[in-house]
PDB file of C-alpha atoms in Angstrom:
ATOM      1  CA  UNK A   1       0.000   0.000   0.000  1.00  0.00           C
ATOM      2  CA  UNK A   2       1.270   3.437  -0.840  1.00  0.00           C
ATOM      3  CA  UNK A   3       2.080   5.139   2.486  1.00  0.00           C
ATOM      4  CA  UNK A   4       1.013   8.501   1.064  1.00  0.00           C
ATOM      5  CA  UNK A   5      -2.542   7.265   0.602  1.00  0.00           C
ATOM      6  CA  UNK A   6      -4.936   6.505   3.410  1.00  0.00           C
ATOM      7  CA  UNK A   7      -7.272   3.586   3.559  1.00  0.00           C
ATOM      8  CA  UNK A   8     -10.674   3.924   5.192  1.00  0.00           C
ATOM      9  CA  UNK A   9     -12.623   0.781   5.936  1.00  0.00           C
ATOM     10  CA  UNK A  10     -16.317   1.347   5.357  1.00  0.00           C
ATOM     11  CA  UNK A  11     -17.420  -2.266   5.644  1.00  0.00           C
ATOM     12  CA  UNK A  12     -16.629  -4.914   8.206  1.00  0.00           C
ATOM     13  CA  UNK A  13     -15.156  -8.004   6.572  1.00  0.00           C
ATOM     14  CA  UNK A  14     -14.653 -11.405   8.112  1.00  0.00           C
ATOM     15  CA  UNK A  15     -16.319 -14.611   9.157  1.00  0.00           C
ATOM     16  CA  UNK A  16     -19.202 -14.166  11.565  1.00  0.00           C
ATOM     17  CA  UNK A  17     -18.296 -15.499  14.973  1.00  0.00           C
ATOM     18  CA  UNK A  18     -14.589 -14.929  14.312  1.00  0.00           C
ATOM     19  CA  UNK A  19     -14.803 -11.140  14.274  1.00  0.00           C
ATOM     20  CA  UNK A  20     -13.492  -9.409  17.402  1.00  0.00           C
ATOM     21  CA  UNK A  21     -16.014  -7.193  19.236  1.00  0.00           C
ATOM     22  CA  UNK A  22     -13.924  -4.021  18.894  1.00  0.00           C
ATOM     23  CA  UNK A  23     -13.631  -4.506  15.138  1.00  0.00           C
ATOM     24  CA  UNK A  24     -17.414  -4.809  14.880  1.00  0.00           C
ATOM     25  CA  UNK A  25     -17.948  -1.624  16.872  1.00  0.00           C
ATOM     26  CA  UNK A  26     -15.139   0.562  15.466  1.00  0.00           C
ATOM     27  CA  UNK A  27     -14.106  -0.957  12.129  1.00  0.00           C
ATOM     28  CA  UNK A  28     -10.471  -0.770  13.273  1.00  0.00           C
ATOM     29  CA  UNK A  29      -8.423  -3.939  13.235  1.00  0.00           C
ATOM     30  CA  UNK A  30      -5.147  -4.783  14.912  1.00  0.00           C
ATOM     31  CA  UNK A  31      -3.004  -7.771  15.712  1.00  0.00           C
ATOM     32  CA  UNK A  32      -5.260  -8.409  18.687  1.00  0.00           C
ATOM     33  CA  UNK A  33      -8.320  -8.748  16.428  1.00  0.00           C
ATOM     34  CA  UNK A  34      -6.429 -11.533  14.659  1.00  0.00           C
ATOM     35  CA  UNK A  35      -5.676 -13.150  18.029  1.00  0.00           C
ATOM     36  CA  UNK A  36      -9.422 -13.198  18.749  1.00  0.00           C
ATOM     37  CA  UNK A  37     -10.104 -14.969  15.444  1.00  0.00           C
ATOM     38  CA  UNK A  38      -7.314 -17.451  16.162  1.00  0.00           C
ATOM     39  CA  UNK A  39      -8.883 -18.257  19.537  1.00  0.00           C
ATOM     40  CA  UNK A  40     -12.244 -18.926  17.885  1.00  0.00           C
ATOM     41  CA  UNK A  41     -10.531 -21.184  15.340  1.00  0.00           C
ATOM     42  CA  UNK A  42      -8.931 -23.158  18.200  1.00  0.00           C
ATOM     43  CA  UNK A  43     -12.370 -23.612  19.769  1.00  0.00           C
ATOM     44  CA  UNK A  44     -13.756 -24.846  16.461  1.00  0.00           C
ATOM     45  CA  UNK A  45     -10.914 -27.368  16.195  1.00  0.00           C
ATOM     46  CA  UNK A  46     -11.428 -28.695  19.717  1.00  0.00           C
ATOM     47  CA  UNK A  47     -15.220 -28.839  19.576  1.00  0.00           C
ATOM     48  CA  UNK A  48     -15.839 -29.736  15.939  1.00  0.00           C
ATOM     49  CA  UNK A  49     -18.531 -27.028  15.952  1.00  0.00           C
ATOM     50  CA  UNK A  50     -18.985 -23.776  14.072  1.00  0.00           C
ATOM     51  CA  UNK A  51     -18.452 -20.370  15.718  1.00  0.00           C
ATOM     52  CA  UNK A  52     -22.150 -19.536  15.323  1.00  0.00           C
ATOM     53  CA  UNK A  53     -24.733 -22.294  15.402  1.00  0.00           C
ATOM     54  CA  UNK A  54     -28.420 -21.377  15.594  1.00  0.00           C
ATOM     55  CA  UNK A  55     -29.378 -25.024  16.090  1.00  0.00           C
ATOM     56  CA  UNK A  56     -27.963 -24.756  19.635  1.00  0.00           C
ATOM     57  CA  UNK A  57     -30.988 -22.562  20.443  1.00  0.00           C
ATOM     58  CA  UNK A  58     -33.102 -25.716  20.562  1.00  0.00           C
ATOM     59  CA  UNK A  59     -31.232 -26.933  23.643  1.00  0.00           C
ATOM     60  CA  UNK A  60     -29.775 -23.778  25.223  1.00  0.00           C
ATOM     61  CA  UNK A  61     -29.411 -20.004  24.947  1.00  0.00           C
ATOM     62  CA  UNK A  62     -25.884 -19.922  23.499  1.00  0.00           C
ATOM     63  CA  UNK A  63     -25.702 -19.353  19.741  1.00  0.00           C
ATOM     64  CA  UNK A  64     -22.039 -18.361  19.955  1.00  0.00           C
ATOM     65  CA  UNK A  65     -19.535 -21.183  20.409  1.00  0.00           C
ATOM     66  CA  UNK A  66     -17.459 -18.925  22.670  1.00  0.00           C
ATOM     67  CA  UNK A  67     -20.320 -18.472  25.163  1.00  0.00           C
ATOM     68  CA  UNK A  68     -21.107 -22.198  25.029  1.00  0.00           C
ATOM     69  CA  UNK A  69     -17.487 -23.180  25.770  1.00  0.00           C
ATOM     70  CA  UNK A  70     -17.133 -20.573  28.539  1.00  0.00           C
ATOM     71  CA  UNK A  71     -20.196 -21.987  30.279  1.00  0.00           C
ATOM     72  CA  UNK A  72     -18.983 -25.588  29.999  1.00  0.00           C
ATOM     73  CA  UNK A  73     -15.482 -24.606  31.184  1.00  0.00           C
ATOM     74  CA  UNK A  74     -16.947 -22.847  34.251  1.00  0.00           C
ATOM     75  CA  UNK A  75     -18.909 -26.035  34.977  1.00  0.00           C
ATOM     76  CA  UNK A  76     -15.651 -28.052  34.557  1.00  0.00           C
ATOM     77  CA  UNK A  77     -17.263 -30.137  31.778  1.00  0.00           C
ATOM     78  CA  UNK A  78     -14.298 -30.431  29.425  1.00  0.00           C
ATOM     79  CA  UNK A  79     -15.576 -33.757  28.140  1.00  0.00           C
ATOM     80  CA  UNK A  80     -18.692 -31.962  26.829  1.00  0.00           C
ATOM     81  CA  UNK A  81     -16.501 -29.416  24.990  1.00  0.00           C
ATOM     82  CA  UNK A  82     -14.397 -31.886  22.986  1.00  0.00           C
ATOM     83  CA  UNK A  83     -15.597 -33.092  19.571  1.00  0.00           C
ATOM     84  CA  UNK A  84     -17.543 -36.339  20.042  1.00  0.00           C
ATOM     85  CA  UNK A  85     -16.099 -37.652  16.768  1.00  0.00           C
ATOM     86  CA  UNK A  86     -12.756 -38.049  18.538  1.00  0.00           C
ATOM     87  CA  UNK A  87     -14.323 -40.919  20.543  1.00  0.00           C
ATOM     88  CA  UNK A  88     -12.357 -39.886  23.653  1.00  0.00           C
ATOM     89  CA  UNK A  89      -9.135 -40.512  21.733  1.00  0.00           C
ATOM     90  CA  UNK A  90      -7.227 -37.401  22.833  1.00  0.00           C
ATOM     91  CA  UNK A  91      -4.856 -36.155  25.498  1.00  0.00           C
ATOM     92  CA  UNK A  92      -6.988 -34.304  28.057  1.00  0.00           C
ATOM     93  CA  UNK A  93      -4.060 -32.107  29.174  1.00  0.00           C
ATOM     94  CA  UNK A  94      -3.466 -30.929  25.604  1.00  0.00           C
ATOM     95  CA  UNK A  95      -7.164 -30.243  25.079  1.00  0.00           C
ATOM     96  CA  UNK A  96      -7.361 -28.338  28.355  1.00  0.00           C
ATOM     97  CA  UNK A  97      -4.324 -26.275  27.323  1.00  0.00           C
ATOM     98  CA  UNK A  98      -5.878 -25.447  23.933  1.00  0.00           C
ATOM     99  CA  UNK A  99      -9.171 -24.413  25.546  1.00  0.00           C
ATOM    100  CA  UNK A 100      -7.378 -22.160  28.016  1.00  0.00           C
ATOM    101  CA  UNK A 101      -5.301 -20.537  25.270  1.00  0.00           C
ATOM    102  CA  UNK A 102      -8.429 -20.062  23.156  1.00  0.00           C
ATOM    103  CA  UNK A 103     -10.312 -18.407  26.021  1.00  0.00           C
ATOM    104  CA  UNK A 104      -7.379 -16.100  26.734  1.00  0.00           C
ATOM    105  CA  UNK A 105      -7.293 -15.161  23.032  1.00  0.00           C
ATOM    106  CA  UNK A 106     -11.008 -14.345  22.985  1.00  0.00           C
ATOM    107  CA  UNK A 107     -11.196 -11.937  25.896  1.00  0.00           C
ATOM    108  CA  UNK A 108     -13.549  -9.026  25.242  1.00  0.00           C
ATOM    109  CA  UNK A 109     -10.895  -6.362  25.678  1.00  0.00           C
ATOM    110  CA  UNK A 110      -8.082  -6.434  23.087  1.00  0.00           C
ATOM    111  CA  UNK A 111      -5.614  -5.150  25.678  1.00  0.00           C
ATOM    112  CA  UNK A 112      -6.230  -8.262  27.775  1.00  0.00           C
ATOM    113  CA  UNK A 113      -5.550 -10.676  24.910  1.00  0.00           C
ATOM    114  CA  UNK A 114      -2.060 -12.097  24.522  1.00  0.00           C
ATOM    115  CA  UNK A 115       0.094 -11.190  21.547  1.00  0.00           C
ATOM    116  CA  UNK A 116       0.527 -13.987  19.000  1.00  0.00           C
ATOM    117  CA  UNK A 117       4.130 -14.487  20.138  1.00  0.00           C
ATOM    118  CA  UNK A 118       2.813 -15.150  23.662  1.00  0.00           C
ATOM    119  CA  UNK A 119       0.149 -17.510  22.266  1.00  0.00           C
ATOM    120  CA  UNK A 120       2.906 -19.536  20.601  1.00  0.00           C
ATOM    121  CA  UNK A 121       4.862 -19.686  23.865  1.00  0.00           C
ATOM    122  CA  UNK A 122       1.756 -20.786  25.791  1.00  0.00           C
ATOM    123  CA  UNK A 123       1.053 -23.543  23.250  1.00  0.00           C
ATOM    124  CA  UNK A 124       4.657 -24.654  23.743  1.00  0.00           C
ATOM    125  CA  UNK A 125       4.041 -24.827  27.503  1.00  0.00           C
ATOM    126  CA  UNK A 126       5.467 -21.520  28.750  1.00  0.00           C
ATOM    127  CA  UNK A 127       3.519 -19.044  30.877  1.00  0.00           C
ATOM    128  CA  UNK A 128       0.027 -20.465  30.423  1.00  0.00           C
ATOM    129  CA  UNK A 129      -0.554 -21.279  34.097  1.00  0.00           C
ATOM    130  CA  UNK A 130       0.287 -17.739  35.235  1.00  0.00           C
ATOM    131  CA  UNK A 131      -1.767 -16.060  32.526  1.00  0.00           C
ATOM    132  CA  UNK A 132      -4.728 -18.373  33.173  1.00  0.00           C
ATOM    133  CA  UNK A 133      -4.625 -17.637  36.906  1.00  0.00           C
ATOM    134  CA  UNK A 134      -4.757 -13.879  36.219  1.00  0.00           C
ATOM    135  CA  UNK A 135      -7.688 -14.349  33.836  1.00  0.00           C
ATOM    136  CA  UNK A 136      -9.598 -16.500  36.319  1.00  0.00           C
ATOM    137  CA  UNK A 137      -9.274 -13.777  38.959  1.00  0.00           C
ATOM    138  CA  UNK A 138     -10.525 -11.113  36.534  1.00  0.00           C
ATOM    139  CA  UNK A 139     -13.426 -13.327  35.375  1.00  0.00           C
ATOM    140  CA  UNK A 140     -14.575 -14.074  38.933  1.00  0.00           C
ATOM    141  CA  UNK A 141     -14.453 -10.377  39.814  1.00  0.00           C
ATOM    142  CA  UNK A 142     -16.363  -9.456  36.651  1.00  0.00           C
ATOM    143  CA  UNK A 143     -19.073 -12.077  37.284  1.00  0.00           C
ATOM    144  CA  UNK A 144     -19.456 -10.941  40.901  1.00  0.00           C
ATOM    145  CA  UNK A 145     -19.837  -7.310  39.794  1.00  0.00           C
ATOM    146  CA  UNK A 146     -22.388  -8.313  37.159  1.00  0.00           C
ATOM    147  CA  UNK A 147     -24.386 -10.290  39.740  1.00  0.00           C
ATOM    148  CA  UNK A 148     -24.276  -7.383  42.183  1.00  0.00           C
ATOM    149  CA  UNK A 149     -25.565  -4.977  39.530  1.00  0.00           C
ATOM    150  CA  UNK A 150     -28.242  -7.410  38.442  1.00  0.00           C
ATOM    151  CA  UNK A 151     -29.434  -7.903  42.040  1.00  0.00           C
ATOM    152  CA  UNK A 152     -29.563  -4.123  42.481  1.00  0.00           C
ATOM    153  CA  UNK A 153     -31.595  -3.769  39.286  1.00  0.00           C
ATOM    154  CA  UNK A 154     -33.944  -6.626  40.261  1.00  0.00           C
ATOM    155  CA  UNK A 155     -34.424  -5.094  43.712  1.00  0.00           C
ATOM    156  CA  UNK A 156     -35.191  -1.724  42.143  1.00  0.00           C
ATOM    157  CA  UNK A 157     -37.793  -3.284  39.873  1.00  0.00           C
ATOM    158  CA  UNK A 158     -39.514  -5.057  42.741  1.00  0.00           C
ATOM    159  CA  UNK A 159     -39.793  -1.796  44.676  1.00  0.00           C
ATOM    160  CA  UNK A 160     -41.243   0.022  41.721  1.00  0.00           C
ATOM    161  CA  UNK A 161     -44.900   0.823  42.291  1.00  0.00           C
ATOM    162  CA  UNK A 162     -46.484  -0.886  39.336  1.00  0.00           C
ATOM    163  CA  UNK A 163     -50.050  -0.261  40.509  1.00  0.00           C
ATOM    164  CA  UNK A 164     -49.501   3.457  39.872  1.00  0.00           C
ATOM    165  CA  UNK A 165     -48.907   2.834  36.168  1.00  0.00           C
ATOM    166  CA  UNK A 166     -51.979   3.487  34.060  1.00  0.00           C
ATOM    167  CA  UNK A 167     -52.271   3.753  30.340  1.00  0.00           C
ATOM    168  CA  UNK A 168     -53.872   6.861  29.036  1.00  0.00           C
ATOM    169  CA  UNK A 169     -57.016   6.597  26.946  1.00  0.00           C
ATOM    170  CA  UNK A 170     -57.166   6.897  23.175  1.00  0.00           C
ATOM    171  CA  UNK A 171     -55.904  10.048  21.576  1.00  0.00           C
TER     172      UNK A 171
END
């Protein structure tokens, strides 16, 4: 690309489910948007499922593979994450490592995602445990804050005087 010319992206391009949230909202990509897509690809490899699958709505609320895997990982149901076509013929430690790397790559904030060089090191066995521990702490804190806000909102709704609400007549 000629450095004297600018390039403005007016359309988002990519595979649905692989596109990082910040790219969807701003149209700006970076190395960390690629890391997000790589994490989704890892999840597809481990699960044998597509990044977006509307057929999952029949059984649960998660259309996005990422949300589905996060829920199963929280429930410690790694066996339910792995592709059934593998017939339990896999190394559980390797699968667990790939899931952890994938979840670190798909964090909502690009600043929290590892660089690709760090992803490579983690897949080679360096630094994953420390990075995972940090992420777990952040996730627990975030879920607690979300629950606290939701309880506050639910409490506010229950105190709201709904009998005072009346619809006005026709206009």
